mmCIF file of C-alpha atoms in Angstrom:
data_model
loop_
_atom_site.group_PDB
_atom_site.id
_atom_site.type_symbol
_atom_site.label_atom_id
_atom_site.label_comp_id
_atom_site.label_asym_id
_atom_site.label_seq_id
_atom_site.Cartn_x
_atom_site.Cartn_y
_atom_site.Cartn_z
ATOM 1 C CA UNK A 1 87.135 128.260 110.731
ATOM 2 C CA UNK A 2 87.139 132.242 109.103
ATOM 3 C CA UNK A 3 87.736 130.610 105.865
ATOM 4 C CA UNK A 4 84.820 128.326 106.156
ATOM 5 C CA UNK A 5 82.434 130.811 107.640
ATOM 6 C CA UNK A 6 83.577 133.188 104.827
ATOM 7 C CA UNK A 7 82.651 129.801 102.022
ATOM 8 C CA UNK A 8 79.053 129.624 103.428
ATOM 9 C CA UNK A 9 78.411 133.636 103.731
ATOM 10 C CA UNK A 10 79.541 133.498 99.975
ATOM 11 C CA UNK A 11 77.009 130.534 99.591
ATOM 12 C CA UNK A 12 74.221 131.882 101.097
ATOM 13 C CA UNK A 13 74.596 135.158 99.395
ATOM 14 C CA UNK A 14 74.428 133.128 96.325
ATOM 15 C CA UNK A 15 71.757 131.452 96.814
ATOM 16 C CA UNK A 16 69.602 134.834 98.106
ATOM 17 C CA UNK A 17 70.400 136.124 94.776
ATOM 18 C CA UNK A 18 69.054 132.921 92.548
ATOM 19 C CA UNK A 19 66.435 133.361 94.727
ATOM 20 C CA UNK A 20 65.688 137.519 93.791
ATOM 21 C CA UNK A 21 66.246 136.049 89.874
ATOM 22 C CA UNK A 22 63.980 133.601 90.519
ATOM 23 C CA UNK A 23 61.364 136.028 92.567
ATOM 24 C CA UNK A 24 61.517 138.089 89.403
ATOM 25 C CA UNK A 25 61.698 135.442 86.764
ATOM 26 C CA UNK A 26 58.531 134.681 87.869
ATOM 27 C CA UNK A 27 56.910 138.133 88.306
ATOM 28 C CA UNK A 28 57.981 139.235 84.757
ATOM 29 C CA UNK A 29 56.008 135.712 83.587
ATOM 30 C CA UNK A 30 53.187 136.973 85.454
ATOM 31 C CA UNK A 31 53.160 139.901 83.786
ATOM 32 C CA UNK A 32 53.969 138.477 80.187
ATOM 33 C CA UNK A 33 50.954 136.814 80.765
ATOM 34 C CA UNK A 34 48.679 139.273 82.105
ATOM 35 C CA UNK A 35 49.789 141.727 79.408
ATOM 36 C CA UNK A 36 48.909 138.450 76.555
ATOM 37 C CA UNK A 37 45.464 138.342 78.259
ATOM 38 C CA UNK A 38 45.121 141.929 77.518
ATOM 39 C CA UNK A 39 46.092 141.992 74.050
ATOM 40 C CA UNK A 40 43.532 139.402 73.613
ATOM 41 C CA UNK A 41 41.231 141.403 75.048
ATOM 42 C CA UNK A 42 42.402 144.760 73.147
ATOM 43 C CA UNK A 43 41.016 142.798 69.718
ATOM 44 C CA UNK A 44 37.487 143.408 69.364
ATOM 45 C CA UNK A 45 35.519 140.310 69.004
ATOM 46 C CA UNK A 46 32.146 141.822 67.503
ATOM 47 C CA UNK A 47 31.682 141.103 63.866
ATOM 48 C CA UNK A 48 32.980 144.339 62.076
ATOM 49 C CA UNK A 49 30.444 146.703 59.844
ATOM 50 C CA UNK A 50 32.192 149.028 58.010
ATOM 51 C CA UNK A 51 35.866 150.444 57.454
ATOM 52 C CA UNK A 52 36.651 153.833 56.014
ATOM 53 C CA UNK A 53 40.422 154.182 55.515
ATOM 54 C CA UNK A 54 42.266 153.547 59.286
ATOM 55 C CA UNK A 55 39.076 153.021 60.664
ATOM 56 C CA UNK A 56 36.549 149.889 61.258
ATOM 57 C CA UNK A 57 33.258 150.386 62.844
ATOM 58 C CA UNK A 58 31.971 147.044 64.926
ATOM 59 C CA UNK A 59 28.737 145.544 65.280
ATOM 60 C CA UNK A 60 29.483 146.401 69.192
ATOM 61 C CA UNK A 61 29.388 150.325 68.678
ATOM 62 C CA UNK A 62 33.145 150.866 69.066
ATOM 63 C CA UNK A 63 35.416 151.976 66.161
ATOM 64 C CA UNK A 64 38.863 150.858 66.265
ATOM 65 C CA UNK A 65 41.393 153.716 64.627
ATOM 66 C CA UNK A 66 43.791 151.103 63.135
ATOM 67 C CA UNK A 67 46.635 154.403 62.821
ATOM 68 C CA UNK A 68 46.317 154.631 66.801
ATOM 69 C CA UNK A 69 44.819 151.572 68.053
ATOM 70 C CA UNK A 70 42.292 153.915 69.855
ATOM 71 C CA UNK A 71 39.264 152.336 70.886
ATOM 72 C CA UNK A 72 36.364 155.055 70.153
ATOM 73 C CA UNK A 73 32.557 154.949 70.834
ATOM 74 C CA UNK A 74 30.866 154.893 67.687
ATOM 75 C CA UNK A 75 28.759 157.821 68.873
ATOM 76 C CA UNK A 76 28.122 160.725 71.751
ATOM 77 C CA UNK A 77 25.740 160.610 74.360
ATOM 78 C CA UNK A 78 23.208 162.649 71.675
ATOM 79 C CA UNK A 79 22.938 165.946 73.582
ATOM 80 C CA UNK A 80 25.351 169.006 73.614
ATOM 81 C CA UNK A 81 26.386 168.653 77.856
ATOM 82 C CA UNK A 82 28.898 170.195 80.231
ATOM 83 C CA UNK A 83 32.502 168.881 80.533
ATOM 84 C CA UNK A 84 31.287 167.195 84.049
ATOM 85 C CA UNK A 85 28.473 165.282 82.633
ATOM 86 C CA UNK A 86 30.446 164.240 79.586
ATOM 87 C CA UNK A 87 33.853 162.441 81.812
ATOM 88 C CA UNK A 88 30.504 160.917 83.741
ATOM 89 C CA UNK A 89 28.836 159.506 80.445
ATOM 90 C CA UNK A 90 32.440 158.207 79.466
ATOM 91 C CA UNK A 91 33.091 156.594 82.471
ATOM 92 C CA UNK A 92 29.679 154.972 82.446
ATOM 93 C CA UNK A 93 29.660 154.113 79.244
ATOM 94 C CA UNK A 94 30.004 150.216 78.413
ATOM 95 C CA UNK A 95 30.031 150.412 74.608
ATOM 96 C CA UNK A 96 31.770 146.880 73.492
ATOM 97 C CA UNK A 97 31.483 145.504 77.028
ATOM 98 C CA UNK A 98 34.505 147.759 77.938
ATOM 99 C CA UNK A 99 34.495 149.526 80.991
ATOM 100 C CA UNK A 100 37.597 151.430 80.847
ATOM 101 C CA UNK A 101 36.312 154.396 78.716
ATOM 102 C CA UNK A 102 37.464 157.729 79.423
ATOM 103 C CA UNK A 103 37.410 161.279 77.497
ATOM 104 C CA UNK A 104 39.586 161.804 75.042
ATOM 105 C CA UNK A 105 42.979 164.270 75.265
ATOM 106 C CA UNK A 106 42.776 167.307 73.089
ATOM 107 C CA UNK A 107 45.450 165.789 70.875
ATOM 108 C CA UNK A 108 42.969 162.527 70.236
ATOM 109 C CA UNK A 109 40.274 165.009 69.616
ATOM 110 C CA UNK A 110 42.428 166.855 67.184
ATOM 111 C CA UNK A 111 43.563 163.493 65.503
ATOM 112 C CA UNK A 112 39.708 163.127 64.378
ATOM 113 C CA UNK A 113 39.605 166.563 63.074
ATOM 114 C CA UNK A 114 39.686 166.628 59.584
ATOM 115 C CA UNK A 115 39.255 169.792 57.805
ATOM 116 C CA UNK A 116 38.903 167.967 54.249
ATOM 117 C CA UNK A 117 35.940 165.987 55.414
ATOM 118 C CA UNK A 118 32.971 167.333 55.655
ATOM 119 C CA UNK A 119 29.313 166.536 56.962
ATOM 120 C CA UNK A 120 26.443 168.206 57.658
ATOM 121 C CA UNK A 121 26.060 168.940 61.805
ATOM 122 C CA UNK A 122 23.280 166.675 62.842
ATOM 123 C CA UNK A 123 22.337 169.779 65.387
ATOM 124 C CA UNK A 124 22.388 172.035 62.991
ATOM 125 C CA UNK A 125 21.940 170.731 59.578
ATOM 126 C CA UNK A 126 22.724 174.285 57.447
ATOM 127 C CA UNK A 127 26.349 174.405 58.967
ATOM 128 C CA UNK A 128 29.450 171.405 59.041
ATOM 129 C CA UNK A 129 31.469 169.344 61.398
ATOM 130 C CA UNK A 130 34.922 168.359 60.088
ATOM 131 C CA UNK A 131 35.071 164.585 61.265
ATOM 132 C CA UNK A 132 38.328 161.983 60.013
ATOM 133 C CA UNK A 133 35.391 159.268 59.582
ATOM 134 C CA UNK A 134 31.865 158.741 59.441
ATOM 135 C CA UNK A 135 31.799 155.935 61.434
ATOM 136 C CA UNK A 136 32.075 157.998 64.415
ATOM 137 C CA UNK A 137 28.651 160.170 65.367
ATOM 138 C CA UNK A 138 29.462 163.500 66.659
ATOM 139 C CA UNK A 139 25.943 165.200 67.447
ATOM 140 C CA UNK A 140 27.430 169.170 67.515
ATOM 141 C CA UNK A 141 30.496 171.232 67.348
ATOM 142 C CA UNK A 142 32.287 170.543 70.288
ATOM 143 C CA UNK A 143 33.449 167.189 72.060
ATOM 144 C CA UNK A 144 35.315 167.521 75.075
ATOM 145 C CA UNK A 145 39.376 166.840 75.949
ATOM 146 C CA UNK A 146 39.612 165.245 78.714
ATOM 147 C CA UNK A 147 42.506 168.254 80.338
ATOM 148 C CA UNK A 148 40.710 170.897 82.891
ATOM 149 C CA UNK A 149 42.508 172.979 85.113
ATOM 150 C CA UNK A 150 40.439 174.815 87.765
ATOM 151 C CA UNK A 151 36.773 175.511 86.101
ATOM 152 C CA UNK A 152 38.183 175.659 82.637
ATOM 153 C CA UNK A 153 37.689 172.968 80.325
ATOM 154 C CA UNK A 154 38.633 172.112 76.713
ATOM 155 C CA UNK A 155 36.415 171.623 73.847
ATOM 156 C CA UNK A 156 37.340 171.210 70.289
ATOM 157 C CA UNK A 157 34.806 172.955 67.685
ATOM 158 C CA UNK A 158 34.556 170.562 64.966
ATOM 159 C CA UNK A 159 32.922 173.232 62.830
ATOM 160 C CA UNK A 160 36.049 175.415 62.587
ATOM 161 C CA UNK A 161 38.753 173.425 64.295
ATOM 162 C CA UNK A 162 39.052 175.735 67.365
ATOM 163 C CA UNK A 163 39.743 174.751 70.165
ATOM 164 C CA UNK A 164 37.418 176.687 73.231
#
C-alpha cells in the first residue's frame, strides 16, 4: 500500500507541475501577444512628411528618432512655462492619438542637443537654439527633464547647452 500511495503522490506531483508549465505556457503567449499588439501600435501609421538624418516628422505631429525609437511631439506647448505646467501639458497631450506622453529625462533632452546645428530662437530671433533636427519646434531655451527632487527642477538651455 506505501508503495502505491508513494506512485500516485509522485503522479500527482507530476501532473501539478504540467499544470504550472502549462499556467505559464499560456501567460508568456499572452504576453507575446500583447507585446505584438504593441509593436504594432509603436509604428506610426500617419503618412510621414519629412526626414532629416535619424529623424521622420509625421503628418500626425510626432517625430520618430529612428537612433532611439523615441516618439517626440513635433512641437512645445508655444509658451516658456514652469516645470509643473509642462509634465501637465505632456500628460495631456494626445499628439498622434497617443496618450502615453510624458517629459523627457535630461539624457533625452541632451540627445537633441546639438551644438553644430543651429537656428534662430523663435522667442528671441537675434540669439540660437542648438536643436539635432528641425523637425522638432522648440519655442525658447529651455525644455524641461522630466527628474525633480524637492522644488528643484531640470531644464536644459538649448542656447548654450547648460543644463539649469
Amino acid at each position: 500500500y506505501a508503495g502505491e500511495r508513494k506512485k500516485i503522490e509522485e503522479e500527482r506531483a507530476l501532473l501539478s507541475h504540467k499544470a504550472a508549465l502549462e499556467e505559464e505556457r499560456h501567460k508568456l503567449e499572452e504576453e507575446r501577444q500583447r507585446l505584438a499588439r504593441l509593436k504594432s501600435v509603436a509604428v506610426p501609421s500617419a503618412t510621414e512628411i519629412g526626414r532629416d538624418g535619424r529623424y521622420i516628422a509625421y503628418r500626425d505631429g510626432t517625430v520618430l528618432d529612428t537612433q532611439t525609437n523615441l516618439m517626440w511631439a513635433a512641437r512645445d506647448n508655444g509658451v516658456d512655462i514652469n516645470w509643473n505646467n509642462a509634465k501637465r501639458f505632456c500628460e495631456g497631450y494626445r499628439g498622434g492619438n497617443y496618450t502615453d506622453w510624458r517629459m523627457p529625462t535630461q539624457s533625452e533632452l541632451w540627445g537633441l542637443y546639438d551644438a553644430g546645428k543651429p537656428r534662430p530662437a523663435p522667442c528671441n530671433r537675434t540669439q540660437h537654439i542648438y536643436v539635432a533636427t528641425a523637425l522638432i519646434d522648440i519655442t525658447c531655451f529651455g525644455p524641461w527633464a522630466c527628474e525633480s527632487r524637492n522644488s528643484d527642477a531640470v531644464l536644459l538651455n538649448f542656447h548654450n547647452g547648460v543644463w539649469f
